[in-house]
CSV table of C-alpha atoms and ligand atoms in Angstrom, one decimal:
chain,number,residue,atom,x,y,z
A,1,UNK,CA,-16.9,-3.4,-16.5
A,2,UNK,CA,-17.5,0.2,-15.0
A,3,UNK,CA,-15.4,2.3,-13.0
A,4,UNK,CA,-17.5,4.7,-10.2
A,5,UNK,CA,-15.5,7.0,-7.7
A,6,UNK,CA,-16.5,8.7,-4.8
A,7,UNK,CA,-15.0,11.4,-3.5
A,8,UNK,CA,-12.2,10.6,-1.3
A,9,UNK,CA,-9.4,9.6,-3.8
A,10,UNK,CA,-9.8,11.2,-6.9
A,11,UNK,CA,-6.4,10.9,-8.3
A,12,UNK,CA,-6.1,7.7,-7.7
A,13,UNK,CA,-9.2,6.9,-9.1
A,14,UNK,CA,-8.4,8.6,-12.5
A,15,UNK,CA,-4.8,7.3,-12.4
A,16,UNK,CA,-6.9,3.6,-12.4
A,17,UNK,CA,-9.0,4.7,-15.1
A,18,UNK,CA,-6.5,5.3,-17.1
A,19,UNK,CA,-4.4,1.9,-16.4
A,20,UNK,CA,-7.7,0.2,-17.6
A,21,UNK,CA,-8.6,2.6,-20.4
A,22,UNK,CA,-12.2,3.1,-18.6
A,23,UNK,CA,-14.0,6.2,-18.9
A,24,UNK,CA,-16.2,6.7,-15.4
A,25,UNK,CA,-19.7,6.1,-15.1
A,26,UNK,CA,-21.5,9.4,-15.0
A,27,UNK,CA,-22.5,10.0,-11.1
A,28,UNK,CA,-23.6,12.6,-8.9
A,29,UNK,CA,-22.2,12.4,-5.4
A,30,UNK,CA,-23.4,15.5,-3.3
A,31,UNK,CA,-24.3,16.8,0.0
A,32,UNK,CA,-27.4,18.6,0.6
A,33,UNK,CA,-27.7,21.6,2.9
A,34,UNK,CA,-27.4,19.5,5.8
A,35,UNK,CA,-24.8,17.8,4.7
A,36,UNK,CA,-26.5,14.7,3.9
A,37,UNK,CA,-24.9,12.6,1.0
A,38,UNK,CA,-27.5,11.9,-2.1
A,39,UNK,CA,-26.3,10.4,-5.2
A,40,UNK,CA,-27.5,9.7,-8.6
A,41,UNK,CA,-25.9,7.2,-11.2
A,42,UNK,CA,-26.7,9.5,-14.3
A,43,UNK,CA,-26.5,6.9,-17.1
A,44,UNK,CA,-27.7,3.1,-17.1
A,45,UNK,CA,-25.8,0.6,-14.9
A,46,UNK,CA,-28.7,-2.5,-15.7
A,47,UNK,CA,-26.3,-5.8,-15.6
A,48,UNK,CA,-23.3,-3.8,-15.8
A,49,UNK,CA,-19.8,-5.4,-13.5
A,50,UNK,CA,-19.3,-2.2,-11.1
A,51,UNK,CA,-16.3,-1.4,-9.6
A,52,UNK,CA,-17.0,1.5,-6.5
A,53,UNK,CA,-13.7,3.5,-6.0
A,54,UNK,CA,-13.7,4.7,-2.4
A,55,UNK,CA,-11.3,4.7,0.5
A,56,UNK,CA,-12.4,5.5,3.7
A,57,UNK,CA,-10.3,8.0,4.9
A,58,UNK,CA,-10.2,11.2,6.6
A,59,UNK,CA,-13.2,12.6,7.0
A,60,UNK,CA,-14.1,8.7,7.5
A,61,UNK,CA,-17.6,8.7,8.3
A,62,UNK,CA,-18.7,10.8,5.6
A,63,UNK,CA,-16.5,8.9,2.9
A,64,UNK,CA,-18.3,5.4,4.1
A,65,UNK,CA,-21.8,6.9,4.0
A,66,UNK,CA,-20.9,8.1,0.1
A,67,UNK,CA,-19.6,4.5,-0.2
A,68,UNK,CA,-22.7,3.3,1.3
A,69,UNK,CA,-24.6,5.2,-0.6
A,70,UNK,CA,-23.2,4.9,-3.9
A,71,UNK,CA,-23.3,0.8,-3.5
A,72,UNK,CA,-27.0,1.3,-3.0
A,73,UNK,CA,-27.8,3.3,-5.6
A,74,UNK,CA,-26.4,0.9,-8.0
A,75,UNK,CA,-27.8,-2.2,-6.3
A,76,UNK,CA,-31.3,-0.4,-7.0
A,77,UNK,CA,-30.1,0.6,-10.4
A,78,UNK,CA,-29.7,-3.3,-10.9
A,79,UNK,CA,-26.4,-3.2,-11.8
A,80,UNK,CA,-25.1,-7.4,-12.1
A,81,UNK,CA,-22.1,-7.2,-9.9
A,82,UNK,CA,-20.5,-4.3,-7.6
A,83,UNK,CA,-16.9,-5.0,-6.5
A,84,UNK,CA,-16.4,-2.0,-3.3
A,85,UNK,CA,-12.7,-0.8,-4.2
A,86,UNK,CA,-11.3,0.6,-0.8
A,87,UNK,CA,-7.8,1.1,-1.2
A,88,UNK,CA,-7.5,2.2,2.9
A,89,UNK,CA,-10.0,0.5,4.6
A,90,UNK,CA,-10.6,2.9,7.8
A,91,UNK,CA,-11.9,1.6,11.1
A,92,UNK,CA,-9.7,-1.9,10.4
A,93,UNK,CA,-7.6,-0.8,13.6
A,94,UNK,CA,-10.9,-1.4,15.8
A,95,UNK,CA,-10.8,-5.0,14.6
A,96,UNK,CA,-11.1,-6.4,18.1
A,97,UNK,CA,-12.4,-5.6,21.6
A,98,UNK,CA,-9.8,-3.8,23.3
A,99,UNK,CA,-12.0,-3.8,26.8
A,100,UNK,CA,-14.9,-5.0,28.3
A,101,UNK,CA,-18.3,-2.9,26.6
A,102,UNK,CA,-16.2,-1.5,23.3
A,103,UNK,CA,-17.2,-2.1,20.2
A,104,UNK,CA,-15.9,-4.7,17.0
A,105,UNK,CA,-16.0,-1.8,14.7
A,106,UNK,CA,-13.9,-3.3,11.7
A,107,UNK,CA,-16.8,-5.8,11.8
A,108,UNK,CA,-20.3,-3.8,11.8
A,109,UNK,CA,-18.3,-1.9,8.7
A,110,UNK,CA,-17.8,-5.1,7.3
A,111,UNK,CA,-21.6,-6.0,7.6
A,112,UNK,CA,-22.7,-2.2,6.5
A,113,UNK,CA,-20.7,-2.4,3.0
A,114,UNK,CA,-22.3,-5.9,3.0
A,115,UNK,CA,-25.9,-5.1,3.8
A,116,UNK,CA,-26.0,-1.8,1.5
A,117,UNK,CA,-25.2,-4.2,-1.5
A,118,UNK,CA,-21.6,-5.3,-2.1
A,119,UNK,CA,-21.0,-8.3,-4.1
A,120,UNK,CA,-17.4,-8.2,-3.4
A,121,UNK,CA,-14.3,-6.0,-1.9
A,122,UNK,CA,-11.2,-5.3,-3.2
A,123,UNK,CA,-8.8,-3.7,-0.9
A,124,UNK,CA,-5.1,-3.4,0.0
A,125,UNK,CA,-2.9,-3.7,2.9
A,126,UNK,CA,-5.7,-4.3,6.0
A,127,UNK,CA,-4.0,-3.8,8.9
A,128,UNK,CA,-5.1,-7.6,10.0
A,129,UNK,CA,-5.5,-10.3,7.2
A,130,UNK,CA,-8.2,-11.6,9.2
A,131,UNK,CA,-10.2,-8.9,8.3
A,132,UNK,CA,-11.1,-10.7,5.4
A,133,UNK,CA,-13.0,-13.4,7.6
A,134,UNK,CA,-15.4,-10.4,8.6
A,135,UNK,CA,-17.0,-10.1,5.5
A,136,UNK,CA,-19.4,-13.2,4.4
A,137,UNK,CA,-18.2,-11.8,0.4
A,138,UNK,CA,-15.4,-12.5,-1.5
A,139,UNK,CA,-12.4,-10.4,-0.4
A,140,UNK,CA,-9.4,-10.1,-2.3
A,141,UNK,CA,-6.3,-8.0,0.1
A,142,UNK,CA,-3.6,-6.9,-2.2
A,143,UNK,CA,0.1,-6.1,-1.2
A,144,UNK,CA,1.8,-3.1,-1.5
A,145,UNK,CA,5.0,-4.5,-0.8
A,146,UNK,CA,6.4,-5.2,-4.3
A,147,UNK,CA,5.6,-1.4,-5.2
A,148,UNK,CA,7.7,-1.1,-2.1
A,149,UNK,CA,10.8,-3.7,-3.3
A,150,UNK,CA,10.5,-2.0,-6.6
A,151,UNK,CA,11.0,2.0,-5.1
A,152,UNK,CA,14.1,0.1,-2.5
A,153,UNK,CA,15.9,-1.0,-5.3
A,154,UNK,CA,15.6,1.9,-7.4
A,155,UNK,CA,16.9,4.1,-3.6
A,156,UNK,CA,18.7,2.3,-1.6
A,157,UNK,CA,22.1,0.3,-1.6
A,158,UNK,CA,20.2,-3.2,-0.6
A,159,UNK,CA,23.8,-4.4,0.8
A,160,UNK,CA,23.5,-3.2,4.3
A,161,UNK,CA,19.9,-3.1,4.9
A,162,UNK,CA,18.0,-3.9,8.1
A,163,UNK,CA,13.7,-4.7,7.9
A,164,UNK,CA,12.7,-3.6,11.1
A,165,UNK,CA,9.4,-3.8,12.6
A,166,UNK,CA,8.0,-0.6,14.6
A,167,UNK,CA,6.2,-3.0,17.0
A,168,UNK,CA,5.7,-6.6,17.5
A,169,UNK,CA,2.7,-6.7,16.3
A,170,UNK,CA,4.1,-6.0,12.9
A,171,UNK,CA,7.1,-8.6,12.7
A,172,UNK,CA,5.2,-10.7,10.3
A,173,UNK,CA,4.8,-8.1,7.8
A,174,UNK,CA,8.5,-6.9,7.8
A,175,UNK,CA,9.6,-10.4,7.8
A,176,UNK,CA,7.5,-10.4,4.7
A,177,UNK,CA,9.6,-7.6,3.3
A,178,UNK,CA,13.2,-8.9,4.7
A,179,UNK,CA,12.3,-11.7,2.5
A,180,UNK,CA,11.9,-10.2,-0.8
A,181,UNK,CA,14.4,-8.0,-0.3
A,182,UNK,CA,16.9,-10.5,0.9
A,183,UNK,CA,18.1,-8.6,3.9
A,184,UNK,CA,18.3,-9.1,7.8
A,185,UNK,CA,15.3,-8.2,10.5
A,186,UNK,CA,15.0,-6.7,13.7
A,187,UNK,CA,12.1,-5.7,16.3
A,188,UNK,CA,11.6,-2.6,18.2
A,189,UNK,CA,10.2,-4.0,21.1
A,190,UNK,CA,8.2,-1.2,23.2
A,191,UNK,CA,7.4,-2.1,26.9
A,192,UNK,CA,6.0,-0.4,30.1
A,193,UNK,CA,7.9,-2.3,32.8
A,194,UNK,CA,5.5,-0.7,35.4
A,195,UNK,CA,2.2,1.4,34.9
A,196,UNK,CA,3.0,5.3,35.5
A,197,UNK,CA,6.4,4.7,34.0
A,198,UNK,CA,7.3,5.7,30.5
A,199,UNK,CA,7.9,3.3,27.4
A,200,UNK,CA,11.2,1.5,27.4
A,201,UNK,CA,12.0,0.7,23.6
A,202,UNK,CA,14.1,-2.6,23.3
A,203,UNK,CA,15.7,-3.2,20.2
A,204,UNK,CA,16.2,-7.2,18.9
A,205,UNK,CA,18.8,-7.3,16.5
A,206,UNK,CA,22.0,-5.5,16.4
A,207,UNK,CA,21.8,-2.0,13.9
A,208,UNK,CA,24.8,-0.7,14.7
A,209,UNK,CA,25.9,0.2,11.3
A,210,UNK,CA,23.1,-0.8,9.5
A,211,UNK,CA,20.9,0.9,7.1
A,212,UNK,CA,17.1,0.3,9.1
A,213,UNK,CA,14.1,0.0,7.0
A,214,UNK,CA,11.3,0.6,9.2
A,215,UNK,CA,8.0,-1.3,7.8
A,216,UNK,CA,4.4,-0.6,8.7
A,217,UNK,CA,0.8,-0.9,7.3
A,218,UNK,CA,-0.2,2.8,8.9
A,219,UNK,CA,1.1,6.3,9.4
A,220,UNK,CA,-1.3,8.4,11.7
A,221,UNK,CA,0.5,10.2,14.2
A,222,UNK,CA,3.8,9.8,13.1
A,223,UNK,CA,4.4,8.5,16.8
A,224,UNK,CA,5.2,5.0,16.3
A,225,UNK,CA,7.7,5.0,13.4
A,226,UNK,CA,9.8,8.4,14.7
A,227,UNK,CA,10.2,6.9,18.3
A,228,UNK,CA,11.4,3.7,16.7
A,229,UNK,CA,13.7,5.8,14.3
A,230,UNK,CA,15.2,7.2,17.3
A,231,UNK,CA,15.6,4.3,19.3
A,232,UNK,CA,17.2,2.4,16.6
A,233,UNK,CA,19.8,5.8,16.0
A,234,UNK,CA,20.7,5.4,19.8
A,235,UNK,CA,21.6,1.9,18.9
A,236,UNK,CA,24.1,2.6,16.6
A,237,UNK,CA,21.8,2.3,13.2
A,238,UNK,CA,23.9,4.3,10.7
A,239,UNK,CA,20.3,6.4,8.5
A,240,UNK,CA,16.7,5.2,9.1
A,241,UNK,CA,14.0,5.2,6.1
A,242,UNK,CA,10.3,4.2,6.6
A,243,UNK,CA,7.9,2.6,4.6
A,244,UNK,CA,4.3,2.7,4.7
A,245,UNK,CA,1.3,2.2,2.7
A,246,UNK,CA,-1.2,4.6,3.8
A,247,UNK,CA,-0.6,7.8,5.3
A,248,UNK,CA,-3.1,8.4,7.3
A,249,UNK,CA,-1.5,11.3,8.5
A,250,UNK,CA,-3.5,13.2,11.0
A,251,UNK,CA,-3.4,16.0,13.7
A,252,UNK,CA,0.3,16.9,13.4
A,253,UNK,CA,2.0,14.0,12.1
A,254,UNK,CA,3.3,15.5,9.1
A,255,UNK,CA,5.5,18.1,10.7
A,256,UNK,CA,6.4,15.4,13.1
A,257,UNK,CA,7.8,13.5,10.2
A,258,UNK,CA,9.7,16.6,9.0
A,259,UNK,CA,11.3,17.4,12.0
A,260,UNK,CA,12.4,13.5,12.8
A,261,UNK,CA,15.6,11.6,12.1
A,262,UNK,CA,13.7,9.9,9.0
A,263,UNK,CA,15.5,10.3,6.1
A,264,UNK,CA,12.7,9.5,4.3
A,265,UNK,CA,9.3,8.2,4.6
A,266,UNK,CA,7.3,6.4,1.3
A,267,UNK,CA,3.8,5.5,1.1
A,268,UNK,CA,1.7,5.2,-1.6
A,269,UNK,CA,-1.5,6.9,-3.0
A,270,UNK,CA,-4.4,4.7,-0.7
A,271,UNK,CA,-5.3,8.5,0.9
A,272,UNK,CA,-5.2,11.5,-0.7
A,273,UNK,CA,-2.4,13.8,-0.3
A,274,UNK,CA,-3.2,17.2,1.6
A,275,UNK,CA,-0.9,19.9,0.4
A,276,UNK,CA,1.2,19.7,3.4
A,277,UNK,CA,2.1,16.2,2.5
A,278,UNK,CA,2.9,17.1,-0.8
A,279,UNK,CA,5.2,19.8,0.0
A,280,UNK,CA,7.0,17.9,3.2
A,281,UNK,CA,10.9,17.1,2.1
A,282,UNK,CA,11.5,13.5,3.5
A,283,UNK,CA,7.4,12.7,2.4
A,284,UNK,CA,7.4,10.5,-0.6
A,285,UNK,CA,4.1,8.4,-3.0
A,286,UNK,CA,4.1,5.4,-4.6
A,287,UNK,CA,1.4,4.6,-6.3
A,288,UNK,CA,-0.5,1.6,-6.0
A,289,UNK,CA,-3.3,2.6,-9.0
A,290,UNK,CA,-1.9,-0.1,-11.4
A,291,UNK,CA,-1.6,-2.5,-9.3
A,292,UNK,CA,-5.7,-1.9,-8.8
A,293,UNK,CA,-6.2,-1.4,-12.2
A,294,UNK,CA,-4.5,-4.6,-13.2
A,295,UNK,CA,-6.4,-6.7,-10.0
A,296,UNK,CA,-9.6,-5.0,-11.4
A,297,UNK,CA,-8.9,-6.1,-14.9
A,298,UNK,CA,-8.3,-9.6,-13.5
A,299,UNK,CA,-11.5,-9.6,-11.6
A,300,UNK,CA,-13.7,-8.6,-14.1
A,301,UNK,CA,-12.2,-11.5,-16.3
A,302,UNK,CA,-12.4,-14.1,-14.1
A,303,UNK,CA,-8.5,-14.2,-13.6
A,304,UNK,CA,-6.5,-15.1,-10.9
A,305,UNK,CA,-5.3,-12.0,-8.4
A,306,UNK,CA,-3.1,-14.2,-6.1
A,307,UNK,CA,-1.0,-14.7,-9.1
A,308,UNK,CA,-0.4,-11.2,-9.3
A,309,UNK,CA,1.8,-11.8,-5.9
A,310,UNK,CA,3.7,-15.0,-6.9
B,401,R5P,C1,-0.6,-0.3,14.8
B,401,R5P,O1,-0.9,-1.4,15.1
B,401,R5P,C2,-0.4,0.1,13.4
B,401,R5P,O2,0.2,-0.9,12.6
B,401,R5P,C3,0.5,1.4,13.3
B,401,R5P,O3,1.8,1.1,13.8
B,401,R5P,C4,-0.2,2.5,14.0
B,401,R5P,O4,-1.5,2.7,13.6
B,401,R5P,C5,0.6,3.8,13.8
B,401,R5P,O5,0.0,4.8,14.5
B,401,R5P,P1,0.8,6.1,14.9
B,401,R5P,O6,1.5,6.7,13.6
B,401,R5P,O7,-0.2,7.0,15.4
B,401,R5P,O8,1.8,5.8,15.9
């Protein structure tokens, strides 16, 4: 196998490298003048199993065109196999049609990585599991919730926790969690009784007391999880902690987070950190690069991933 990285995630790229002992494939990824992305694979890739670090984060467009880009370049190198490794896949959110004339734009990024010459994708947490349907290649979506159990554990007294789910839309993901972990769910349940009037935030469940574990596959503006933290404190909920796989992180969310009633928020390393992240007090990472490196690993060798869940 050979490891390739664009330029979105270079630490975790490097921390993958070194799980799988794989020195990177010599590359040049670089913008000319106009900002246009050109890349050149600068030692031979002919029948070589490629594996294309890139998520497609912040700035998104121009990290997909590198990805693009980079999975062409191979494909004309004729490299055997190229496995796209996205640890955040961006644009999953837009994975239906919201209103009448909007776009399916999870999809047509689906097709691009497709049509530019992906074999396979390897990803982690997509914010709907049916995102796998929209690409006609094999797609394995990893968890990040064992990282998760593993950081709980090591944390928090597990006796008195509460999984709770910022939004409905997330209940099977926290009941995921409340599973491992053993302990009890609850919902925040947002609603706008009538149009014009603000947000009424029901809670199902009774925290009163209760350590809450707020669970979510996205941070962006902070908005969701530190309106259900304060909902959940008004209900009697004794500390609230949030959990999070990628930290998306944008505008002012960050300061958001550091001014809320979160004791802490985790997620893990799918983004880049910006130096503001890494110097915010209740901001904590996980990493997620062995658990890559070791679904890698098993890719290459024809093992079972799934396994790596059971
Ligand atoms: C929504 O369906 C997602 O799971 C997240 O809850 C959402 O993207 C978080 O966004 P924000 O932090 O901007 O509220």
């Amino acid at each position: 196998m050979k490891l390739l990285a664009g330029n979105s995630n270079r630490p975790l790229a490097e921390a993958i490298g070194q799980y799988l002992h794989v020195p990177f494939t010599r590359a040049l990824v670089r913008r000319f003048a106009d900002m246009e992305v050109f890349v050149e694979i600068e030692e031979n890739v002919r029948g070589e199993d490629m594996f294309v670090i890139q998520s497609t984060s912040f700035p998104a467009n121009d990290h997909l065109m590198e990805l693009l880009i980079i999975i062409d370049a191979l494909r004309r190198s004729s490299a055997k196999r190229i496995t796209a490794v996205i640890p955040y896949f961006g644009y999953a959110r837009q994975d239906r049609k919201p209103g009448p004339r909007t776009p399916i734009s999870a999809k047509l990024v689906a097709n691009l990585i497709t049509q530019a010459g992906a074999s396979r994708v390897l990803t982690v947490d997509l914010h709907a599991g049916q995102i796998q349907g929209f690409f006609d290649i094999p797609t394995d979506n990893l968890y990040g919730q064992p990282e998760m159990v593993r950081d709980i554990r090591d944390y928090l007294d597990n006796e008195h926790l509460m999984v709770v789910s910022p939004d409905v839309g997330g209940v099977v993901r926290a009941r995921g969690l409340a599973k491992r972990l053993g302990a009890d769910l609850a919902i925040v349940d947002k609603r706008r009784e009538r149009a014009g009037e603000s947000e009424v935030m029901n809670i199902i469940g009774d925290v009163s007391g209760r350590i809450c574990l707020l669970v979510d596959d996205i941070v962006d503006s902070g908005g969701t999880i530190c309106n259900a933290a304060d909902a959940l404190l008004e209900k009697g909920a004794k500390a609230v902690y949030a959990y999070a796989t990628h930290g998306v992180l944008s505008g002012g969310a960050v300061a958001r987070i550091r001014d809320s009633q979160l004791k802490s928020l985790v997620i893990t390393d799918s983004i880049a950190a910006t130096e503001d992240i890494r110097k915010c007090s209740n901001i904590r990472r996980i990493s997620i690069a062995n658990l890559l490196g070791e679904a890698i690993y098993r890719i290459a060798n024809e093992k079972s991933v799934s396994s790596l869940f059971d």
